[in-house]
Amino acid sequence: MGVSLRRFHLFFAAGYVVVLGLLPIQAMAQSNHDVVELAQNTGVIGEVKVTGTQRIEPDTVKSYLLLKAGDPFDASKVDGSLKSLFSTGLFADVTLRRQGDALVVNVVENPVINRIAFEGNDKVETANLESEVSLRPRVIYTRTKVQSDVKRILAIYRSSGRFATTVEPKVIQLPQNRIDLVFEINEGDLTEIKSIRFVGNREFNDSRLRGVIRTRKTAWWRFLSSDDKYDPDRLTYDRELLRRFYLSGGFADFRVASAVAELTPDRKDFFLTFAVEEGNRYQFGKIDIEARLRDLKKEKVAEIVELKPGEWYDIEAVNNAIGALTDRVGELGYAFVDVRPRINRNREKKIIDVVFEINEGPRVFVERIDVVGNVRTQDKVIRREFRLLEGDAFNSAKLRRSQQRIRNLGFFETVQVKQLPGSSPDKTVLNVAVEEKSTGQLSFGAGFSTTNGILGDIGISEKNFLGKGQQISLNLTIAALKSEIDLSFTEPYFLGREVRAGFDLFRVSQDLKDVSSFSSDVTGFGLRGGYRITEDLRQDWSYTFKFSKVSSVSSDASTLIQSAVGTTTTSQIGHTILYDKRNSAINPTTGYVARLSTTLAGLGGSVRFIKNQIRASQYFPIADQWVLNIGGSAGYIAGLGKDIAVLDRFFIGGDNLRGFASRGVGPRDSLTQDALGGEWMYTGLLQLTFPLGLPDEFGVRGRTFSDFGSSGKLTPTASFVDDEGSLRMSAGFGVTWQSPFGPVGIDAAVPLVKEAFDLTESVRFNFGTRF
């Protein structure tokens, strides 16, 4: 009578038990005894017989055995053979028994999957689930892979905020050892983030810190965002955001002790708790440079470091100084540079001394740059953003800036640049791994502004046209008082050089009857090109040719307006130089920006003039979220042998001089009250932006401001023209709300200094969005 060895297997997945290969209890209980008996029986294996195979060849089964004909029976090898066969994943059950001098191996093959189905998945497309699971039709079914696929499906649902989801795999037996595998899914409700709390914070309240992190509490108005869904990866990112926020504010000892997400027993809500240790707040103490390179004097690079003693310690400012020093030393001819800050922290005085050590870096060259992950984007679009080239001396600061430049393209979800060993110790390989994202956009918009009334727009754009990094867009705006269509194309690397070039085709129609008694239509095209002189300094050139038509002039309009009826042609070149040191182009809190532009018209066409404008603005952080903005602009236009057309003159009021209506300030016909425009202008701004005490997640900010400015004519004016050229000034307050539907702004202002003929405006409202 043969003695058998068997294994009993249960598979557990999401609460569902699948029992495969139910075996006799007696055989299970005797398994250890069977192994001993097989080993104790003397003799040699005469032959190995394999039974039960259907698809698998018997020789394949024998290849996994540790025993073969001629070997003695051995307990350890019998047990090892059993484990080896099960580890293949090919068999649901294996039996080893002795029959005379033969070793009989009986196997039950795992079935083959005929079909995989998903039931109950309403929120996730079946195609997405199919792409995620590893099992496929005509693949051998294994319990391990089913368990892994259940975890994968649960991960998909959890990433979308559904932690109450359950998945039950079920097997339907078919003839010929085939099965249908069905994943029964109960999606459950969305798991909401009920609260976000902070423990240990003294300097900043919970509301302020909730504005720093990316995760948000669940609210009805966030239906267009996924930030209010719990994501473990986002929680890790939130820890980093908190660290950056505190380190940039002087809290050098700060750390996040823990970030805990508690899920309620019913799996409906999450409670997030961040435990923080703020530590002391430090100021910069002594700032020094130690130049350890031959013939390099620190005086040559000291002015690059903009850190000042007494300012709050800022790790971002330190990193920026490292990059600036590395660049300057490189410009002086030192190829291998390693700049490291030496931090000396005085906890009693709460100051941090920083010494920048400039050492010779390791003599390592860039052997090769590999780009992977870009399916649509051409390699050259990524490579041209590198500040390092193959064969260059390796520079870590340039590597960081290259990675940031690639991210700034906006073409990729993730960008990872790794430094790998090269073919020799003095060479390195840079591996750039990117994950592409959609770069096309179809947008519709609606809004209202005091200047143009109710408006709507539609636009289509592509930021990475044909994978070449080119930008193309078509926008159409229709408003009560202004309509515009614009086709734009930009090549960021014209002729293979870092020169941004492009063209525009446009048509703009305006109804100015209420303020100047006429309507205008401007149609034309423009060519432009620009390049960076440094990282902060940019220069642009442009050429524009346009037809300008003044029509629909009222019979009682100003004689100067009536004389402008007709069509003029303008052929002009423009030059702009921009210096931008702001920390952000969207919501700046520190730094400054200045722009100088000159336009010369008269290279053909019927209009001749030269026009100059300058704009500048500086931002001062007064306190946390309190930002003072001081800015201004000035300009003049002079005719070159011809009068200046009304459409080319300066008009102020409205957005650039609140408290006064659009075109409300400047020369005006005293009889008809038509705005005639000025030949010179200036405006100024003093504005303080501050929080209103509401949670940061509401995106509401207040501001108080004072605007001033004026406009007038350089040439003598007619007796019927009111043109004082005197100072105008206003003061007021406003509120901006970054709503889910777009920014909403309201400004209320009162003119403090004005002329009797000026047009005033107490409240200015702007609302607009794209979706």
mmCIF file of C-alpha atoms in Angstrom, residues 384-385 387 405 468-471 489-503 527-533 537-542:
data_model
loop_
_atom_site.group_PDB
_atom_site.id
_atom_site.type_symbol
_atom_site.label_atom_id
_atom_site.label_comp_id
_atom_site.label_asym_id
_atom_site.label_seq_id
_atom_site.Cartn_x
_atom_site.Cartn_y
_atom_site.Cartn_z
ATOM 1 C CA ARG A 384 18.744 71.550 -24.751
ATOM 2 C CA GLU A 385 17.545 72.445 -21.238
ATOM 3 C CA ARG A 387 23.302 73.396 -18.442
ATOM 4 C CA ARG A 405 14.512 73.848 -16.295
ATOM 5 C CA LYS A 468 9.147 69.611 -30.532
ATOM 6 C CA GLY A 469 8.406 71.921 -27.599
ATOM 7 C CA GLN A 470 6.669 74.405 -29.873
ATOM 8 C CA GLN A 471 3.620 76.326 -28.661
ATOM 9 C CA PHE A 489 2.904 80.261 -32.613
ATOM 10 C CA THR A 490 6.201 80.143 -30.698
ATOM 11 C CA GLU A 491 9.423 78.236 -31.352
ATOM 12 C CA PRO A 492 11.463 78.310 -28.102
ATOM 13 C CA TYR A 493 14.743 77.302 -29.804
ATOM 14 C CA PHE A 494 14.851 79.056 -33.150
ATOM 15 C CA LEU A 495 17.531 77.659 -35.507
ATOM 16 C CA GLY A 496 18.785 75.420 -32.722
ATOM 17 C CA ARG A 497 19.733 78.326 -30.459
ATOM 18 C CA GLU A 498 18.184 79.512 -27.213
ATOM 19 C CA VAL A 499 16.183 82.166 -29.019
ATOM 20 C CA ARG A 500 12.423 82.308 -28.571
ATOM 21 C CA ALA A 501 10.718 83.275 -31.837
ATOM 22 C CA GLY A 502 7.141 83.334 -33.031
ATOM 23 C CA PHE A 503 4.345 85.133 -34.798
ATOM 24 C CA LEU A 527 6.850 88.688 -35.537
ATOM 25 C CA ARG A 528 8.845 88.372 -32.305
ATOM 26 C CA GLY A 529 12.063 86.979 -30.968
ATOM 27 C CA GLY A 530 13.820 87.057 -27.636
ATOM 28 C CA TYR A 531 16.663 85.577 -25.661
ATOM 29 C CA ARG A 532 18.071 85.524 -22.166
ATOM 30 C CA ILE A 533 21.199 87.520 -21.471
ATOM 31 C CA LEU A 537 17.787 89.429 -17.704
ATOM 32 C CA ARG A 538 15.871 88.969 -20.941
ATOM 33 C CA GLN A 539 15.716 90.933 -24.197
ATOM 34 C CA ASP A 540 12.915 90.759 -26.800
ATOM 35 C CA TRP A 541 12.435 92.231 -30.268
ATOM 36 C CA SER A 542 9.269 92.433 -32.333
#
